Amino acid sequence: MRLLILGGTVFLGRAVARLARASGHHVTCAARGVSGEPVAGARFVQVDRDHPAGLSALDGERFDAVVDVTRRPSHARHAVAALADRVGHWSYVSTCSVYADNATPGQRADTAKLTVPAPVEVDNPVGEHADFYGPCKVSCEDAVRDGVGPERAFICRAGLIVGPEDPSDRFPYWVARLARGGEVLAPGTPDDRVQLVDVDDLAQWLLYAAENGLAGTFDGMSAALSRSRFLAEVAAGVGRPDPELTWVEQDFLLARDVRPWTGERSLPLWLPLPEYGGFLARDVTDSLAAGLRIRPIAQTAARTLEWIRASPGDVKAGGLEPAQEAEVLREWAARQ
Ligand SMILES: NC(=O)c1ccc[n+]([C@@H]2O[C@H](COP(=O)([O-])OP(=O)(O)OC[C@H]3O[C@@H](n4cnc5c(N)ncnc54)[C@H](OP(=O)(O)O)[C@@H]3O)[C@@H](O)[C@H]2O)c1
């Protein structure tokens, strides 16, 4: 198969390229060349999609399949305008941030309500427009469905993507934290839901979709699991089974400026309830029936730890620092 990846030089796109090469496909990665390197064996074509005719370096070429990861509606529109006639299958990597309701667990991709598309003046969900990430991805989805047609378009709404080369501080925090051992601050309650997807599992599903002509709109993530099982699996994967977890109530954490999800002073992957009770608890029965295969989290944790140890400079810092965690644990113990 001749596969074109619009992107393909970082994290998910690179994983798609690597796995496609390993399966013997001919892979072209089209990007500016500023964010990362293509994998060995992939052809690189320099393009700048910020310009309407930015894909002209691909003029005249035909591809069996495209994978696009863009967050910018204009990129998605220009790509389908330039390429849809010369391409077979089209995968667009979207996000579960397209959904309007983050609170209700058990929602499904085919029936869940979406947030509104981005207003025309918003085309790049960064800086002052960072809150428009979901709406921009809705607009990108619409551009792909309209431009490619429903029978050839695979819209894959990824959940939290984790594994080696993760550019975020979220999963790597827990891998490094559990590998360090000792008393671990666990946020919320053991039964809170967690949902994610290994980068290679998602990449493999994108390839499967291209190879098999899978069309439609699906969520790309594992079934939800409890936070206690998530932490136990990560701990097992990093060689520290039976971690010493201290569960600390959400309100106690928020009162001490421990922040949710990502960034400084955060406990990554933790989201306030009930507002986000549905964000990591989607029903993915259809995706699993449509070929998505999910490996044990312990394997993902082991691979991620290997990467953290091999490339510490590439790992984004974030999460509670050890002294901050110890202080919260002391205060929690004193309160008990
Ligand atoms: N990480 C998560 O947990 C998560 C969760 C849900 C959904 N997602 C979605 O999953 C996908 C992740 O994709 P990814 O890991 O491959 O990372 P990415 O950051 O989306 O990669 C962007 C790619 O596009 C290229 N690019 C950016 N601007 C460009 C331009 N103006 N012209 C041409 N190429 C350009 C980049 O290379 P250059 O900069 O060199 O051009 C890079 O290869 C995204 O669609 C994201 O929205 C992520």
mmCIF file with all atom_site columns, N, CA and C in Angstrom, residues 149-174:
data_model
loop_
_atom_site.group_PDB
_atom_site.id
_atom_site.type_symbol
_atom_site.label_atom_id
_atom_site.label_alt_id
_atom_site.label_comp_id
_atom_site.label_asym_id
_atom_site.label_entity_id
_atom_site.label_seq_id
_atom_site.pdbx_PDB_ins_code
_atom_site.Cartn_x
_atom_site.Cartn_y
_atom_site.Cartn_z
_atom_site.occupancy
_atom_site.B_iso_or_equiv
_atom_site.pdbx_formal_charge
_atom_site.auth_seq_id
_atom_site.auth_comp_id
_atom_site.auth_asym_id
_atom_site.auth_atom_id
_atom_site.pdbx_PDB_model_num
ATOM 1  N N  . GLY A 1 149 ? -16.234 11.862 1.534  1.00 0.00 ? 149 GLY A N  1
ATOM 2  C CA . GLY A 1 149 ? -17.439 11.012 1.432  1.00 0.00 ? 149 GLY A CA 1
ATOM 3  C C  . GLY A 1 149 ? -17.431 9.957  2.522  1.00 0.00 ? 149 GLY A C  1
ATOM 4  N N  . PRO A 1 150 ? -18.609 9.609  3.039  1.00 0.00 ? 150 PRO A N  1
ATOM 5  C CA . PRO A 1 150 ? -18.690 8.714  4.200  1.00 0.00 ? 150 PRO A CA 1
ATOM 6  C C  . PRO A 1 150 ? -18.180 7.303  3.934  1.00 0.00 ? 150 PRO A C  1
ATOM 7  N N  . GLU A 1 151 ? -18.199 6.877  2.665  1.00 0.00 ? 151 GLU A N  1
ATOM 8  C CA . GLU A 1 151 ? -17.794 5.480  2.421  1.00 0.00 ? 151 GLU A CA 1
ATOM 9  C C  . GLU A 1 151 ? -16.268 5.286  2.440  1.00 0.00 ? 151 GLU A C  1
ATOM 10 N N  . ARG A 1 152 ? -15.517 6.383  2.393  1.00 0.00 ? 152 ARG A N  1
ATOM 11 C CA . ARG A 1 152 ? -14.046 6.242  2.405  1.00 0.00 ? 152 ARG A CA 1
ATOM 12 C C  . ARG A 1 152 ? -13.400 6.880  3.634  1.00 0.00 ? 152 ARG A C  1
ATOM 13 N N  . ALA A 1 153 ? -14.203 7.575  4.459  1.00 0.00 ? 153 ALA A N  1
ATOM 14 C CA . ALA A 1 153 ? -13.618 8.331  5.576  1.00 0.00 ? 153 ALA A CA 1
ATOM 15 C C  . ALA A 1 153 ? -13.699 7.558  6.889  1.00 0.00 ? 153 ALA A C  1
ATOM 16 N N  . PHE A 1 154 ? -12.564 7.431  7.536  1.00 0.00 ? 154 PHE A N  1
ATOM 17 C CA . PHE A 1 154 ? -12.488 6.820  8.875  1.00 0.00 ? 154 PHE A CA 1
ATOM 18 C C  . PHE A 1 154 ? -12.127 7.938  9.849  1.00 0.00 ? 154 PHE A C  1
ATOM 19 N N  . ILE A 1 155 ? -13.089 8.299  10.713 1.00 0.00 ? 155 ILE A N  1
ATOM 20 C CA . ILE A 1 155 ? -12.847 9.353  11.696 1.00 0.00 ? 155 ILE A CA 1
ATOM 21 C C  . ILE A 1 155 ? -12.583 8.660  13.028 1.00 0.00 ? 155 ILE A C  1
ATOM 22 N N  . CYS A 1 156 ? -11.381 8.834  13.524 1.00 0.00 ? 156 CYS A N  1
ATOM 23 C CA . CYS A 1 156 ? -10.963 8.127  14.728 1.00 0.00 ? 156 CYS A CA 1
ATOM 24 C C  . CYS A 1 156 ? -10.766 9.147  15.853 1.00 0.00 ? 156 CYS A C  1
ATOM 25 N N  . ARG A 1 157 ? -11.687 9.142  16.809 1.00 0.00 ? 157 ARG A N  1
ATOM 26 C CA . ARG A 1 157 ? -11.618 10.112 17.920 1.00 0.00 ? 157 ARG A CA 1
ATOM 27 C C  . ARG A 1 157 ? -10.786 9.518  19.046 1.00 0.00 ? 157 ARG A C  1
ATOM 28 N N  . ALA A 1 158 ? -9.524  9.902  19.051 1.00 0.00 ? 158 ALA A N  1
ATOM 29 C CA . ALA A 1 158 ? -8.597  9.308  20.010 1.00 0.00 ? 158 ALA A CA 1
ATOM 30 C C  . ALA A 1 158 ? -8.900  9.762  21.426 1.00 0.00 ? 158 ALA A C  1
ATOM 31 N N  . GLY A 1 159 ? -8.699  8.848  22.362 1.00 0.00 ? 159 GLY A N  1
ATOM 32 C CA . GLY A 1 159 ? -8.663  9.218  23.777 1.00 0.00 ? 159 GLY A CA 1
ATOM 33 C C  . GLY A 1 159 ? -7.240  9.598  24.128 1.00 0.00 ? 159 GLY A C  1
ATOM 34 N N  . LEU A 1 160 ? -6.918  9.549  25.399 1.00 0.00 ? 160 LEU A N  1
ATOM 35 C CA . LEU A 1 160 ? -5.569  9.896  25.823 1.00 0.00 ? 160 LEU A CA 1
ATOM 36 C C  . LEU A 1 160 ? -4.578  8.895  25.215 1.00 0.00 ? 160 LEU A C  1
ATOM 37 N N  . ILE A 1 161 ? -3.635  9.409  24.411 1.00 0.00 ? 161 ILE A N  1
ATOM 38 C CA . ILE A 1 161 ? -2.674  8.538  23.738 1.00 0.00 ? 161 ILE A CA 1
ATOM 39 C C  . ILE A 1 161 ? -1.408  8.472  24.593 1.00 0.00 ? 161 ILE A C  1
ATOM 40 N N  . VAL A 1 162 ? -0.930  7.262  24.855 1.00 0.00 ? 162 VAL A N  1
ATOM 41 C CA . VAL A 1 162 ? 0.207   7.105  25.768 1.00 0.00 ? 162 VAL A CA 1
ATOM 42 C C  . VAL A 1 162 ? 1.237   6.143  25.181 1.00 0.00 ? 162 VAL A C  1
ATOM 43 N N  . GLY A 1 163 ? 2.455   6.230  25.720 1.00 0.00 ? 163 GLY A N  1
ATOM 44 C CA . GLY A 1 163 ? 3.503   5.324  25.274 1.00 0.00 ? 163 GLY A CA 1
ATOM 45 C C  . GLY A 1 163 ? 4.781   6.085  24.990 1.00 0.00 ? 163 GLY A C  1
ATOM 46 N N  . PRO A 1 164 ? 5.786   5.385  24.454 1.00 0.00 ? 164 PRO A N  1
ATOM 47 C CA . PRO A 1 164 ? 7.061   6.033  24.147 1.00 0.00 ? 164 PRO A CA 1
ATOM 48 C C  . PRO A 1 164 ? 6.871   7.234  23.225 1.00 0.00 ? 164 PRO A C  1
ATOM 49 N N  . GLU A 1 165 ? 7.666   8.270  23.439 1.00 0.00 ? 165 GLU A N  1
ATOM 50 C CA . GLU A 1 165 ? 7.649   9.525  22.661 1.00 0.00 ? 165 GLU A CA 1
ATOM 51 C C  . GLU A 1 165 ? 6.447   10.405 22.984 1.00 0.00 ? 165 GLU A C  1
ATOM 52 N N  . ASP A 1 166 ? 5.731   10.110 24.062 1.00 0.00 ? 166 ASP A N  1
ATOM 53 C CA . ASP A 1 166 ? 4.599   10.945 24.494 1.00 0.00 ? 166 ASP A CA 1
ATOM 54 C C  . ASP A 1 166 ? 5.105   12.369 24.740 1.00 0.00 ? 166 ASP A C  1
ATOM 55 N N  . PRO A 1 167 ? 4.551   13.363 24.035 1.00 0.00 ? 167 PRO A N  1
ATOM 56 C CA . PRO A 1 167 ? 5.025   14.723 24.261 1.00 0.00 ? 167 PRO A CA 1
ATOM 57 C C  . PRO A 1 167 ? 4.413   15.391 25.492 1.00 0.00 ? 167 PRO A C  1
ATOM 58 N N  . SER A 1 168 ? 3.507   14.701 26.188 1.00 0.00 ? 168 SER A N  1
ATOM 59 C CA . SER A 1 168 ? 2.870   15.302 27.365 1.00 0.00 ? 168 SER A CA 1
ATOM 60 C C  . SER A 1 168 ? 3.499   14.754 28.650 1.00 0.00 ? 168 SER A C  1
ATOM 61 N N  . ASP A 1 169 ? 3.108   15.366 29.792 1.00 0.00 ? 169 ASP A N  1
ATOM 62 C CA . ASP A 1 169 ? 3.617   14.904 31.093 1.00 0.00 ? 169 ASP A CA 1
ATOM 63 C C  . ASP A 1 169 ? 2.670   13.918 31.761 1.00 0.00 ? 169 ASP A C  1
ATOM 64 N N  . ARG A 1 170 ? 1.607   13.464 31.082 1.00 0.00 ? 170 ARG A N  1
ATOM 65 C CA . ARG A 1 170 ? 0.515   12.791 31.780 1.00 0.00 ? 170 ARG A CA 1
ATOM 66 C C  . ARG A 1 170 ? 0.846   11.344 32.151 1.00 0.00 ? 170 ARG A C  1
ATOM 67 N N  . PHE A 1 171 ? 0.898   10.463 31.169 1.00 0.00 ? 171 PHE A N  1
ATOM 68 C CA . PHE A 1 171 ? 1.228   9.063  31.485 1.00 0.00 ? 171 PHE A CA 1
ATOM 69 C C  . PHE A 1 171 ? 2.667   8.937  32.009 1.00 0.00 ? 171 PHE A C  1
ATOM 70 N N  . PRO A 1 172 ? 3.640   9.655  31.404 1.00 0.00 ? 172 PRO A N  1
ATOM 71 C CA . PRO A 1 172 ? 5.013   9.522  31.919 1.00 0.00 ? 172 PRO A CA 1
ATOM 72 C C  . PRO A 1 172 ? 5.130   9.837  33.412 1.00 0.00 ? 172 PRO A C  1
ATOM 73 N N  . TYR A 1 173 ? 4.296   10.758 33.926 1.00 0.00 ? 173 TYR A N  1
ATOM 74 C CA . TYR A 1 173 ? 4.350   11.052 35.367 1.00 0.00 ? 173 TYR A CA 1
ATOM 75 C C  . TYR A 1 173 ? 4.123   9.780  36.163 1.00 0.00 ? 173 TYR A C  1
ATOM 76 N N  . TRP A 1 174 ? 3.061   9.029  35.819 1.00 0.00 ? 174 TRP A N  1
ATOM 77 C CA . TRP A 1 174 ? 2.723   7.847  36.621 1.00 0.00 ? 174 TRP A CA 1
ATOM 78 C C  . TRP A 1 174 ? 3.747   6.736  36.446 1.00 0.00 ? 174 TRP A C  1
#
